[in-house]
CSV table of C-alpha atoms in Angstrom, one decimal:
chain,number,residue,atom,x,y,z
A,1,MET,CA,27.0,-3.5,25.1
A,2,SER,CA,24.2,-1.3,24.1
A,3,GLU,CA,20.8,-2.7,23.1
A,4,MET,CA,20.3,-3.0,19.3
A,5,ILE,CA,17.7,-0.5,17.9
A,6,LYS,CA,14.7,-2.5,16.7
A,7,ASP,CA,13.3,-2.1,13.2
A,8,ILE,CA,10.2,-0.1,13.8
A,9,SER,CA,8.6,-1.3,10.5
A,10,LEU,CA,8.5,-4.9,12.0
A,11,VAL,CA,6.4,-3.9,15.0
A,12,ASP,CA,2.6,-4.7,14.8
A,13,TYR,CA,1.0,-1.4,15.6
A,14,TYR,CA,-2.5,-3.0,15.2
A,15,GLU,CA,-1.9,-4.2,18.8
A,16,ARG,CA,0.9,-2.1,20.3
A,17,VAL,CA,-0.3,0.5,22.8
A,18,THR,CA,2.2,3.2,23.7
A,19,ILE,CA,0.2,5.1,26.3
A,20,ASP,CA,2.1,5.2,29.7
A,21,ASN,CA,0.2,3.2,32.3
A,22,PRO,CA,-3.1,2.7,30.4
A,23,ARG,CA,-6.1,2.0,32.6
A,24,ASP,CA,-7.4,-0.7,30.3
A,25,THR,CA,-4.8,-2.1,27.9
A,26,GLU,CA,-7.1,-4.8,26.5
A,27,SER,CA,-9.7,-2.2,25.5
A,28,CYS,CA,-7.1,-0.1,23.8
A,29,ILE,CA,-5.9,-3.2,21.8
A,30,ARG,CA,-9.5,-4.0,20.8
A,31,LEU,CA,-10.0,-0.4,19.6
A,32,LYS,CA,-6.8,-0.4,17.6
A,33,LYS,CA,-7.7,-3.6,15.8
A,34,THR,CA,-10.8,-1.9,14.4
A,35,THR,CA,-9.1,0.9,12.6
A,36,ASN,CA,-5.9,2.1,10.8
A,37,ALA,CA,-6.1,5.4,12.7
A,38,ARG,CA,-3.2,6.2,15.0
A,39,ILE,CA,-4.9,5.9,18.4
A,40,CYS,CA,-3.8,4.9,21.9
A,41,LEU,CA,-0.4,6.5,21.3
A,42,GLY,CA,0.2,8.5,24.5
A,43,ARG,CA,2.3,11.7,24.4
A,44,ALA,CA,5.4,13.3,25.8
A,45,GLY,CA,4.3,16.5,27.3
A,46,ASP,CA,2.4,18.4,24.6
A,47,ARG,CA,4.2,16.5,21.8
A,48,CYS,CA,4.0,13.0,20.3
A,49,LYS,CA,6.5,10.4,21.5
A,50,THR,CA,9.7,9.7,19.6
A,51,GLU,CA,8.4,6.3,18.7
A,52,THR,CA,5.2,7.7,17.3
A,53,LEU,CA,7.2,10.2,15.1
A,54,LEU,CA,9.5,7.5,13.9
A,55,LYS,CA,6.6,5.2,12.9
A,56,PHE,CA,5.0,8.1,11.0
A,57,ARG,CA,8.2,8.8,9.1
A,58,ALA,CA,8.7,5.1,8.4
A,59,ASP,CA,5.2,4.8,7.0
A,60,HIS,CA,5.6,7.9,4.9
A,61,GLY,CA,8.8,6.4,3.5
A,62,VAL,CA,7.0,3.2,2.5
A,63,ALA,CA,4.3,5.3,0.8
A,64,MET,CA,7.0,7.3,-1.1
A,65,ASP,CA,8.7,4.1,-2.2
A,66,ALA,CA,5.4,2.6,-3.4
A,67,VAL,CA,4.8,5.5,-5.8
A,68,TRP,CA,8.1,4.9,-7.4
A,69,SER,CA,8.0,1.1,-7.4
A,70,GLU,CA,7.6,-1.1,-10.5
A,71,VAL,CA,5.3,-4.1,-11.1
A,72,ASP,CA,7.1,-7.5,-11.0
A,73,GLU,CA,6.3,-8.5,-14.5
A,74,THR,CA,7.0,-12.1,-13.9
A,75,ILE,CA,3.7,-12.1,-12.1
A,76,VAL,CA,1.7,-10.9,-15.1
A,77,ASP,CA,3.7,-13.1,-17.4
A,78,GLN,CA,2.9,-16.2,-15.3
A,79,LEU,CA,-0.8,-15.3,-15.4
A,80,GLY,CA,-0.7,-14.8,-19.2
A,81,PHE,CA,-1.4,-11.1,-19.4
A,82,PHE,CA,-0.9,-9.3,-22.7
A,83,LYS,CA,1.4,-6.4,-21.9
A,84,VAL,CA,1.0,-2.8,-23.3
A,85,GLN,CA,2.2,0.6,-22.3
A,86,THR,CA,0.6,4.0,-22.3
A,87,LEU,CA,2.3,7.1,-23.9
A,88,VAL,CA,4.3,7.5,-20.7
A,89,GLU,CA,8.0,6.7,-21.2
A,90,ASP,CA,9.2,6.4,-17.6
A,91,LYS,CA,8.1,6.6,-14.0
A,92,GLU,CA,9.1,10.3,-13.6
A,93,GLN,CA,7.0,11.2,-16.6
A,94,TYR,CA,4.2,9.1,-15.2
A,95,ILE,CA,4.1,11.2,-12.0
A,96,LYS,CA,4.4,14.5,-13.8
A,97,ARG,CA,2.1,13.9,-16.7
A,98,PRO,CA,-1.1,12.1,-15.6
A,99,ASP,CA,-2.7,12.9,-19.0
A,100,LEU,CA,-0.2,10.6,-20.8
A,101,GLY,CA,-1.0,7.7,-18.5
A,102,ARG,CA,-4.6,7.7,-19.7
A,103,ILE,CA,-4.0,7.2,-23.4
A,104,PHE,CA,-2.4,4.8,-25.9
A,105,SER,CA,-0.8,5.3,-29.2
A,106,GLN,CA,-2.8,4.1,-32.3
A,107,GLU,CA,-0.1,1.4,-32.7
A,108,THR,CA,-0.8,0.1,-29.2
A,109,LEU,CA,-4.5,0.1,-29.8
A,110,ASP,CA,-4.1,-1.8,-33.0
A,111,GLY,CA,-1.9,-4.3,-31.2
A,112,ILE,CA,-4.7,-4.8,-28.6
A,113,LYS,CA,-7.3,-5.4,-31.4
A,114,ASP,CA,-5.0,-7.8,-33.2
A,115,ASN,CA,-3.9,-9.9,-30.2
A,116,CYS,CA,-6.9,-9.9,-27.8
A,117,ILE,CA,-10.2,-11.6,-27.8
A,118,GLU,CA,-12.9,-9.5,-29.4
A,119,SER,CA,-16.3,-8.7,-27.8
A,120,PRO,CA,-15.9,-10.6,-24.5
A,121,ASP,CA,-18.5,-10.5,-21.8
A,122,VAL,CA,-15.7,-9.5,-19.3
A,123,GLN,CA,-12.4,-7.9,-19.9
A,124,ILE,CA,-9.8,-7.9,-17.0
A,125,ILE,CA,-7.1,-5.3,-16.9
A,126,ALA,CA,-4.3,-4.7,-14.4
A,127,THR,CA,-2.2,-1.6,-14.1
A,128,ASP,CA,0.4,-0.2,-11.7
A,129,GLY,CA,-1.4,3.1,-10.8
A,130,LEU,CA,0.2,4.8,-7.9
A,131,SER,CA,1.4,1.7,-6.1
A,132,ALA,CA,2.9,-1.2,-8.0
A,133,CYS,CA,3.3,-2.9,-4.6
A,134,ALA,CA,-0.5,-3.3,-4.5
A,135,ILE,CA,-0.4,-5.3,-7.8
A,136,ASN,CA,2.5,-7.3,-6.7
A,137,ALA,CA,0.8,-8.2,-3.4
A,138,ASN,CA,-2.8,-8.9,-4.7
A,139,LEU,CA,-3.0,-9.8,-8.4
A,140,ALA,CA,-1.9,-13.5,-8.1
A,141,ASP,CA,-4.6,-14.0,-5.4
A,142,ILE,CA,-7.5,-12.2,-6.9
A,143,TYR,CA,-7.1,-13.2,-10.6
A,144,PRO,CA,-7.7,-17.0,-10.2
A,145,ILE,CA,-10.9,-16.3,-8.1
A,146,LEU,CA,-12.1,-14.0,-10.9
A,147,MET,CA,-11.4,-16.5,-13.6
A,148,ASP,CA,-13.0,-19.4,-11.8
A,149,GLY,CA,-16.1,-17.4,-10.8
A,150,LEU,CA,-16.7,-15.9,-14.2
A,151,THR,CA,-16.1,-19.2,-16.0
A,152,ALA,CA,-18.5,-21.0,-13.7
A,153,LYS,CA,-21.2,-18.4,-14.6
A,154,GLY,CA,-20.6,-19.0,-18.3
A,155,TYR,CA,-19.2,-15.6,-19.3
A,156,THR,CA,-16.7,-15.2,-22.1
A,157,ILE,CA,-13.5,-13.6,-20.7
A,158,GLY,CA,-11.2,-11.5,-22.8
A,159,THR,CA,-7.4,-11.8,-23.0
A,160,PRO,CA,-6.1,-10.3,-19.7
A,161,ILE,CA,-4.2,-7.1,-20.3
A,162,PHE,CA,-1.5,-5.5,-18.2
A,163,VAL,CA,-1.0,-1.7,-18.7
A,164,LYS,CA,2.4,-0.3,-17.7
A,165,TYR,CA,2.3,3.3,-16.4
A,166,GLY,CA,-1.5,3.2,-16.6
A,167,ARG,CA,-4.3,5.3,-14.9
A,168,VAL,CA,-8.0,4.4,-14.5
A,169,ALA,CA,-9.2,5.9,-17.8
A,170,THR,CA,-7.2,3.4,-19.8
A,171,MET,CA,-10.0,1.0,-19.3
A,172,ASP,CA,-12.3,3.1,-21.5
A,173,GLN,CA,-10.0,3.0,-24.5
A,174,ILE,CA,-9.4,-0.8,-24.1
A,175,SER,CA,-13.1,-1.4,-23.8
A,176,GLU,CA,-13.8,0.6,-26.9
A,177,ALA,CA,-11.1,-1.2,-28.8
A,178,ILE,CA,-12.3,-4.7,-28.1
A,179,GLN,CA,-16.0,-4.0,-27.4
A,180,ALA,CA,-16.2,-5.6,-24.0
A,181,LYS,CA,-19.5,-5.7,-22.1
A,182,VAL,CA,-18.0,-5.3,-18.7
A,183,THR,CA,-14.5,-4.1,-18.0
A,184,ILE,CA,-12.7,-4.7,-14.7
A,185,LEU,CA,-9.6,-2.6,-13.9
A,186,LEU,CA,-7.3,-3.6,-11.0
A,187,VAL,CA,-5.1,-0.7,-10.0
A,188,GLY,CA,-2.7,0.2,-7.2
A,189,GLU,CA,-4.3,2.9,-5.0
A,190,ARG,CA,-2.5,6.1,-4.1
A,191,PRO,CA,-0.6,4.9,-0.9
A,192,GLY,CA,-1.5,6.4,2.4
A,193,LEU,CA,0.2,5.9,5.7
A,194,ALA,CA,-1.6,2.6,6.5
A,195,THR,CA,-0.3,0.3,3.8
A,196,ASP,CA,1.3,0.3,0.4
A,197,GLU,CA,-0.6,-2.8,-0.7
A,198,SER,CA,-4.1,-1.4,-1.2
A,199,MET,CA,-5.6,-2.0,-4.6
A,200,SER,CA,-8.9,-0.8,-6.1
A,201,SER,CA,-11.1,-2.4,-8.7
A,202,TYR,CA,-13.0,-0.2,-11.1
A,203,MET,CA,-15.8,-1.7,-13.2
A,204,ALA,CA,-18.0,-0.3,-15.9
A,205,TYR,CA,-20.7,-1.6,-18.3
A,206,GLU,CA,-19.7,-0.8,-21.9
A,207,SER,CA,-16.9,1.5,-20.6
A,208,SER,CA,-16.4,4.4,-22.9
A,209,THR,CA,-14.4,7.6,-23.3
A,210,LEU,CA,-17.7,9.3,-24.1
A,211,LYS,CA,-19.1,8.5,-20.7
A,212,PRO,CA,-18.4,10.4,-17.4
A,213,GLU,CA,-16.3,9.0,-14.6
A,214,SER,CA,-19.6,8.2,-12.7
A,215,GLN,CA,-20.0,5.3,-15.1
A,216,ARG,CA,-17.7,3.3,-12.8
A,217,THR,CA,-18.5,1.1,-9.9
A,218,VAL,CA,-15.6,0.7,-7.4
A,219,ILE,CA,-14.4,-1.7,-4.7
A,220,SER,CA,-11.4,-0.2,-2.9
A,221,ASN,CA,-9.2,-1.1,0.0
A,222,ILE,CA,-8.3,-4.5,-1.3
A,223,HIS,CA,-5.4,-5.9,0.7
A,224,ARG,CA,-4.8,-8.5,3.3
A,225,LYS,CA,-5.8,-6.2,6.2
A,226,GLY,CA,-8.7,-4.6,4.3
A,227,VAL,CA,-10.9,-6.5,1.9
A,228,PRO,CA,-8.9,-9.7,1.4
A,229,PRO,CA,-8.3,-10.2,-2.4
A,230,VAL,CA,-10.0,-13.6,-2.4
A,231,GLU,CA,-13.2,-12.1,-0.9
A,232,ALA,CA,-12.9,-9.1,-3.3
A,233,GLY,CA,-12.7,-11.5,-6.2
A,234,ALA,CA,-16.0,-13.1,-5.2
A,235,GLN,CA,-17.7,-9.7,-4.8
A,236,LEU,CA,-16.5,-8.7,-8.3
A,237,VAL,CA,-18.0,-11.8,-9.9
A,238,ASN,CA,-21.3,-11.0,-8.3
A,239,LEU,CA,-21.1,-7.4,-9.5
A,240,VAL,CA,-20.4,-8.5,-13.0
A,241,GLU,CA,-23.6,-10.5,-12.9
A,242,LEU,CA,-25.5,-7.5,-11.7
A,243,LEU,CA,-24.0,-5.1,-14.3
A,244,ILE,CA,-24.7,-7.5,-17.2
A,245,ARG,CA,-28.3,-8.1,-16.0
A,246,GLU,CA,-29.0,-4.4,-15.5
A,247,LYS,CA,-26.9,-3.2,-18.5
A,248,LYS,CA,-25.5,-0.2,-16.5
A,249,SER,CA,-23.0,0.6,-13.8
A,250,GLY,CA,-21.8,3.4,-11.6
A,251,VAL,CA,-24.3,5.9,-10.2
A,252,GLU,CA,-27.0,4.6,-12.6
A,253,LEU,CA,-26.9,1.3,-10.8
A,254,LYS,CA,-29.3,1.1,-7.8
A,255,MET,CA,-27.6,-1.1,-5.2
């Protein structure tokens, strides 16, 4: 009976070395644990090995799936997020029309004003971005840390808002609608070939559509093998304190 073909997506490539007869396997493993780069792979003649190619194609497939994935809305419901949607009607339009993913209808903005806390110190927003998997993987871990940290420092916190089919610029319209001091946007990053769970956090002081993108301060690579969400949450709380004290963010903020 022939051997079953193993599922290559289940192999830990942070440790697996595929060089034939490496001189120092332990050193290769230590190097691989420091980076997502595809190193210590070996080769077959002047080409990559079949295993290397299959792993690359598997990771590319994961990235493609992440782009078309949807946020599990039971997560945002359990955390008490107020849900809104941009002008995008479906995932295909979201991919083809980035401009529509940055804006809301007037009706939606009125709904935000009517249902969300006005003039909070901190407004938290989550949106799918280009990897809903990232929100599914990280939101439930980072949100309680944010809430506990911000509450402990005495800040007023706005009604959390989930934006379906949203892009980063939605934070500007929401901030203007409710007059938040600091706005935090948690968004799924464009997936690469390392993970589909990487999330970014964009922050801005008095975020506004009239300001350039450089108004934003960013923490990226938030996932269990990057910046762990619990650690990122603590960093965000410290940054909120800095933004409110300095009354600025982005490139104007001297770190």
